[in-house]
């Protein structure tokens, strides 16, 4: 079974540019989570979807951040315009929508904004 | 306000001995707890979980203990192996809000040969 697939693995771009991170869920999973990991704040949830519908976006830091699920198996996280403080590792995770089901993580996108 | 805390940033153990990683939480609504292991440049990997209706769950060399009255859980690895060297994250959630995992800051475990 393929795991959660994230792309790109690394992204280096200049401040002000638009950044799009991509995530493919595990087949059969219907919950999708975006996390950000930084030294200061650790691993924090940005937003999660259930059956393509955003359920909780309270972790999204600012309006510059947006996330979508155009279909049941794919999601994007967009930052526009990007800033140096957005530099972090961004993880996507998916799970089945049943109680007590663990989330399975992708290998992350390491984002550096210069 | 950190709802899930791992107070030890690092732990070093000799191969073959027991590793004990600790985690404390403050939110009494949490009823499902998980441990993840993370290697460098990889995503966290699910290791083991426990529901609040239990006080122990075992899977091979890994056992998680839950003490609800103390709001404390621990992960025991016996025997520890060099391949267990990684960062271990504790996470918690409530059945009402199963999507929202709250993670601790992680403990880096080093198992020395």
GROMACS .gro file of C-alpha atoms in nm:
model
  227
    1UNK     CA    1   0.000   0.000   0.000
    2UNK     CA    2   0.137   0.341  -0.093
    3UNK     CA    3   0.160   0.580   0.197
    4UNK     CA    4   0.079   0.949   0.205
    5UNK     CA    5   0.273   1.116  -0.075
    6UNK     CA    6   0.387   1.476  -0.048
    7UNK     CA    7   0.552   1.696  -0.307
    8UNK     CA    8   0.784   1.866  -0.340
    9UNK     CA    9   1.018   1.726  -0.072
   10UNK     CA   10   1.211   2.051  -0.063
   11UNK     CA   11   1.118   2.399  -0.173
   12UNK     CA   12   1.337   2.708  -0.164
   13UNK     CA   13   1.186   3.030  -0.285
   14UNK     CA   14   1.206   3.402  -0.237
   15UNK     CA   15   0.987   3.602  -0.009
   16UNK     CA   16   0.667   3.716  -0.176
   17UNK     CA   17   0.638   3.419  -0.408
   18UNK     CA   18   0.342   3.184  -0.407
   19UNK     CA   19   0.412   2.836  -0.269
   20UNK     CA   20   0.195   2.530  -0.330
   21UNK     CA   21   0.243   2.210  -0.135
   22UNK     CA   22   0.073   1.892  -0.251
   23UNK     CA   23  -0.052   1.580  -0.076
   24UNK     CA   24  -0.202   1.251  -0.193
   25UNK     CA   25  -0.398   1.058   0.067
   26UNK     CA   26  -0.379   0.685   0.131
   27UNK     CA   27  -0.647   0.506  -0.069
   28UNK     CA   28  -0.958   0.453   0.143
   29UNK     CA   29  -0.878   0.732   0.386
   30UNK     CA   30  -1.123   1.019   0.407
   31UNK     CA   31  -0.969   1.251   0.665
   32UNK     CA   32  -0.680   1.478   0.570
   33UNK     CA   33  -0.460   1.685   0.800
   34UNK     CA   34  -0.198   1.953   0.737
   35UNK     CA   35   0.068   2.010   1.006
   36UNK     CA   36   0.362   2.244   1.040
   37UNK     CA   37   0.674   2.162   1.241
   38UNK     CA   38   0.907   2.432   1.371
   39UNK     CA   39   1.171   2.437   1.642
   40UNK     CA   40   0.976   2.692   1.842
   41UNK     CA   41   0.625   2.546   1.824
   42UNK     CA   42   0.683   2.178   1.750
   43UNK     CA   43   0.423   1.991   1.547
   44UNK     CA   44   0.101   2.190   1.517
   45UNK     CA   45  -0.219   2.120   1.326
   46UNK     CA   46  -0.306   2.381   1.064
   47UNK     CA   47  -0.628   2.243   0.918
   48UNK     CA   48  -0.814   1.920   0.870
   49UNK     CA   49  -1.075   1.791   0.627
   50UNK     CA   50  -1.327   1.513   0.650
   51UNK     CA   51  -1.482   1.387   0.326
   52UNK     CA   52  -1.334   1.689   0.143
   53UNK     CA   53  -1.497   1.938   0.381
   54UNK     CA   54  -1.278   2.161   0.604
   55UNK     CA   55  -1.370   2.081   0.964
   56UNK     CA   56  -1.126   2.289   1.166
   57UNK     CA   57  -0.899   2.559   1.023
   58UNK     CA   58  -0.830   2.734   1.352
   59UNK     CA   59  -0.460   2.650   1.323
   60UNK     CA   60  -0.414   2.831   0.992
   61UNK     CA   61  -0.186   3.118   1.087
   62UNK     CA   62  -0.309   3.388   0.850
   63UNK     CA   63  -0.516   3.461   0.542
   64UNK     CA   64  -0.201   3.407   0.340
   65UNK     CA   65  -0.253   3.035   0.401
   66UNK     CA   66  -0.524   2.840   0.223
   67UNK     CA   67  -0.594   2.469   0.178
   68UNK     CA   68  -0.819   2.281  -0.061
   69UNK     CA   69  -0.931   1.929  -0.141
   70UNK     CA   70  -1.032   1.934  -0.507
   71UNK     CA   71  -1.108   1.561  -0.485
   72UNK     CA   72  -1.117   1.281  -0.229
   73UNK     CA   73  -0.755   1.179  -0.273
   74UNK     CA   74  -0.565   1.503  -0.315
   75UNK     CA   75  -0.503   1.827  -0.125
   76UNK     CA   76  -0.303   2.146  -0.166
   77UNK     CA   77  -0.173   2.395   0.087
   78UNK     CA   78  -0.098   2.734  -0.061
   79UNK     CA   79   0.093   3.026   0.088
   80UNK     CA   80   0.059   3.357  -0.093
   81UNK     CA   81   0.258   3.572  -0.046
   82UNK     CA   82   0.523   3.371   0.137
   83UNK     CA   83   0.737   3.518   0.415
   84UNK     CA   84   1.063   3.401   0.579
   85UNK     CA   85   0.877   3.308   0.898
   86UNK     CA   86   0.681   3.048   0.699
   87UNK     CA   87   1.000   2.842   0.672
   88UNK     CA   88   0.926   2.505   0.833
   89UNK     CA   89   0.858   2.141   0.753
   90UNK     CA   90   0.499   2.088   0.643
   91UNK     CA   91   0.344   1.745   0.691
   92UNK     CA   92   0.029   1.600   0.551
   93UNK     CA   93  -0.145   1.305   0.720
   94UNK     CA   94  -0.453   1.097   0.646
   95UNK     CA   95  -0.674   0.856   0.834
   96UNK     CA   96  -0.998   0.662   0.810
   97UNK     CA   97  -1.295   0.844   0.954
   98UNK     CA   98  -1.361   0.613   1.245
   99UNK     CA   99  -1.302   0.659   1.613
  100UNK     CA  100  -0.952   0.584   1.733
  101UNK     CA  101  -0.792   0.553   1.392
  102UNK     CA  102  -0.429   0.668   1.380
  103UNK     CA  103  -0.313   0.929   1.135
  104UNK     CA  104  -0.049   0.828   0.882
  105UNK     CA  105   0.202   1.093   0.781
  106UNK     CA  106   0.385   1.175   0.463
  107UNK     CA  107   0.756   1.252   0.468
  108UNK     CA  108   0.698   1.627   0.464
  109UNK     CA  109   0.799   1.927   0.256
  110UNK     CA  110   1.091   2.128   0.386
  111UNK     CA  111   1.012   2.488   0.294
  112UNK     CA  112   1.269   2.766   0.302
  113UNK     CA  113   1.165   3.121   0.227
  114UNK     CA  114   1.460   3.351   0.165
  115UNK     CA  115  -0.084   2.658   2.703
  116UNK     CA  116   0.081   2.326   2.629
  117UNK     CA  117  -0.177   2.053   2.677
  118UNK     CA  118   0.064   1.767   2.608
  119UNK     CA  119   0.411   1.780   2.758
  120UNK     CA  120   0.717   1.567   2.717
  121UNK     CA  121   0.949   1.708   2.977
  122UNK     CA  122   1.260   1.516   2.878
  123UNK     CA  123   1.404   1.645   2.550
  124UNK     CA  124   1.644   1.351   2.529
  125UNK     CA  125   1.715   1.006   2.670
  126UNK     CA  126   2.016   0.780   2.629
  127UNK     CA  127   1.993   0.404   2.695
  128UNK     CA  128   2.219   0.106   2.650
  129UNK     CA  129   2.118  -0.157   2.395
  130UNK     CA  130   1.919  -0.436   2.557
  131UNK     CA  131   1.798  -0.222   2.845
  132UNK     CA  132   1.455  -0.068   2.895
  133UNK     CA  133   1.369   0.275   2.751
  134UNK     CA  134   1.095   0.467   2.930
  135UNK     CA  135   0.953   0.776   2.764
  136UNK     CA  136   0.710   0.991   2.958
  137UNK     CA  137   0.425   1.221   2.866
  138UNK     CA  138   0.188   1.436   3.073
  139UNK     CA  139  -0.136   1.598   2.968
  140UNK     CA  140  -0.364   1.858   3.120
  141UNK     CA  141  -0.694   1.822   2.933
  142UNK     CA  142  -0.924   1.573   3.109
  143UNK     CA  143  -1.131   1.545   2.789
  144UNK     CA  144  -0.853   1.354   2.614
  145UNK     CA  145  -0.950   0.989   2.579
  146UNK     CA  146  -0.722   0.852   2.309
  147UNK     CA  147  -0.344   0.865   2.314
  148UNK     CA  148  -0.083   0.777   2.057
  149UNK     CA  149   0.293   0.745   2.026
  150UNK     CA  150   0.473   0.825   1.704
  151UNK     CA  151   0.836   0.766   1.612
  152UNK     CA  152   1.021   0.997   1.377
  153UNK     CA  153   1.348   0.947   1.194
  154UNK     CA  154   1.531   1.245   1.035
  155UNK     CA  155   1.390   1.356   0.700
  156UNK     CA  156   1.087   1.129   0.739
  157UNK     CA  157   0.734   1.183   0.863
  158UNK     CA  158   0.619   1.059   1.204
  159UNK     CA  159   0.529   0.688   1.201
  160UNK     CA  160   0.246   0.556   1.416
  161UNK     CA  161   0.378   0.322   1.684
  162UNK     CA  162   0.111   0.234   1.938
  163UNK     CA  163  -0.204   0.381   2.091
  164UNK     CA  164  -0.425   0.344   2.394
  165UNK     CA  165  -0.783   0.431   2.471
  166UNK     CA  166  -0.876   0.579   2.807
  167UNK     CA  167  -1.080   0.269   2.892
  168UNK     CA  168  -0.753   0.077   2.924
  169UNK     CA  169  -0.447   0.129   3.136
  170UNK     CA  170  -0.206  -0.077   2.930
  171UNK     CA  171  -0.157  -0.176   2.568
  172UNK     CA  172   0.123  -0.397   2.445
  173UNK     CA  173   0.261  -0.459   2.097
  174UNK     CA  174   0.577  -0.664   2.082
  175UNK     CA  175   0.860  -0.473   2.246
  176UNK     CA  176   0.641  -0.165   2.295
  177UNK     CA  177   0.403  -0.111   2.585
  178UNK     CA  178   0.208   0.203   2.663
  179UNK     CA  179   0.080   0.265   3.016
  180UNK     CA  180  -0.191   0.516   3.099
  181UNK     CA  181  -0.251   0.663   3.445
  182UNK     CA  182  -0.565   0.872   3.410
  183UNK     CA  183  -0.569   1.003   3.765
  184UNK     CA  184  -0.218   1.140   3.717
  185UNK     CA  185  -0.283   1.241   3.355
  186UNK     CA  186   0.033   1.060   3.264
  187UNK     CA  187   0.133   0.807   3.005
  188UNK     CA  188   0.455   0.631   2.931
  189UNK     CA  189   0.605   0.422   2.654
  190UNK     CA  190   0.828   0.130   2.748
  191UNK     CA  191   1.060  -0.028   2.495
  192UNK     CA  192   1.208  -0.360   2.601
  193UNK     CA  193   1.467  -0.455   2.496
  194UNK     CA  194   1.592  -0.135   2.334
  195UNK     CA  195   1.773  -0.167   2.003
  196UNK     CA  196   1.998   0.082   1.818
  197UNK     CA  197   1.731   0.105   1.544
  198UNK     CA  198   1.494   0.251   1.803
  199UNK     CA  199   1.703   0.569   1.809
  200UNK     CA  200   1.462   0.838   1.691
  201UNK     CA  201   1.242   1.121   1.816
  202UNK     CA  202   0.930   0.996   1.995
  203UNK     CA  203   0.616   1.208   2.003
  204UNK     CA  204   0.324   1.161   2.235
  205UNK     CA  205  -0.016   1.280   2.104
  206UNK     CA  206  -0.365   1.305   2.249
  207UNK     CA  207  -0.716   1.368   2.129
  208UNK     CA  208  -1.077   1.336   2.239
  209UNK     CA  209  -1.345   1.125   2.075
  210UNK     CA  210  -1.546   1.440   2.025
  211UNK     CA  211  -1.263   1.587   1.824
  212UNK     CA  212  -1.086   1.287   1.680
  213UNK     CA  213  -0.932   1.494   1.404
  214UNK     CA  214  -0.733   1.717   1.631
  215UNK     CA  215  -0.421   1.550   1.761
  216UNK     CA  216  -0.226   1.757   2.011
  217UNK     CA  217   0.143   1.664   2.007
  218UNK     CA  218   0.411   1.691   2.272
  219UNK     CA  219   0.746   1.845   2.186
  220UNK     CA  220   0.915   1.508   2.142
  221UNK     CA  221   1.190   1.313   2.317
  222UNK     CA  222   1.504   1.212   2.131
  223UNK     CA  223   1.599   0.857   2.221
  224UNK     CA  224   1.951   0.734   2.162
  225UNK     CA  225   2.017   0.363   2.206
  226UNK     CA  226   2.387   0.293   2.234
  227UNK     CA  227   2.529  -0.039   2.109
   0.00000   0.00000   0.00000
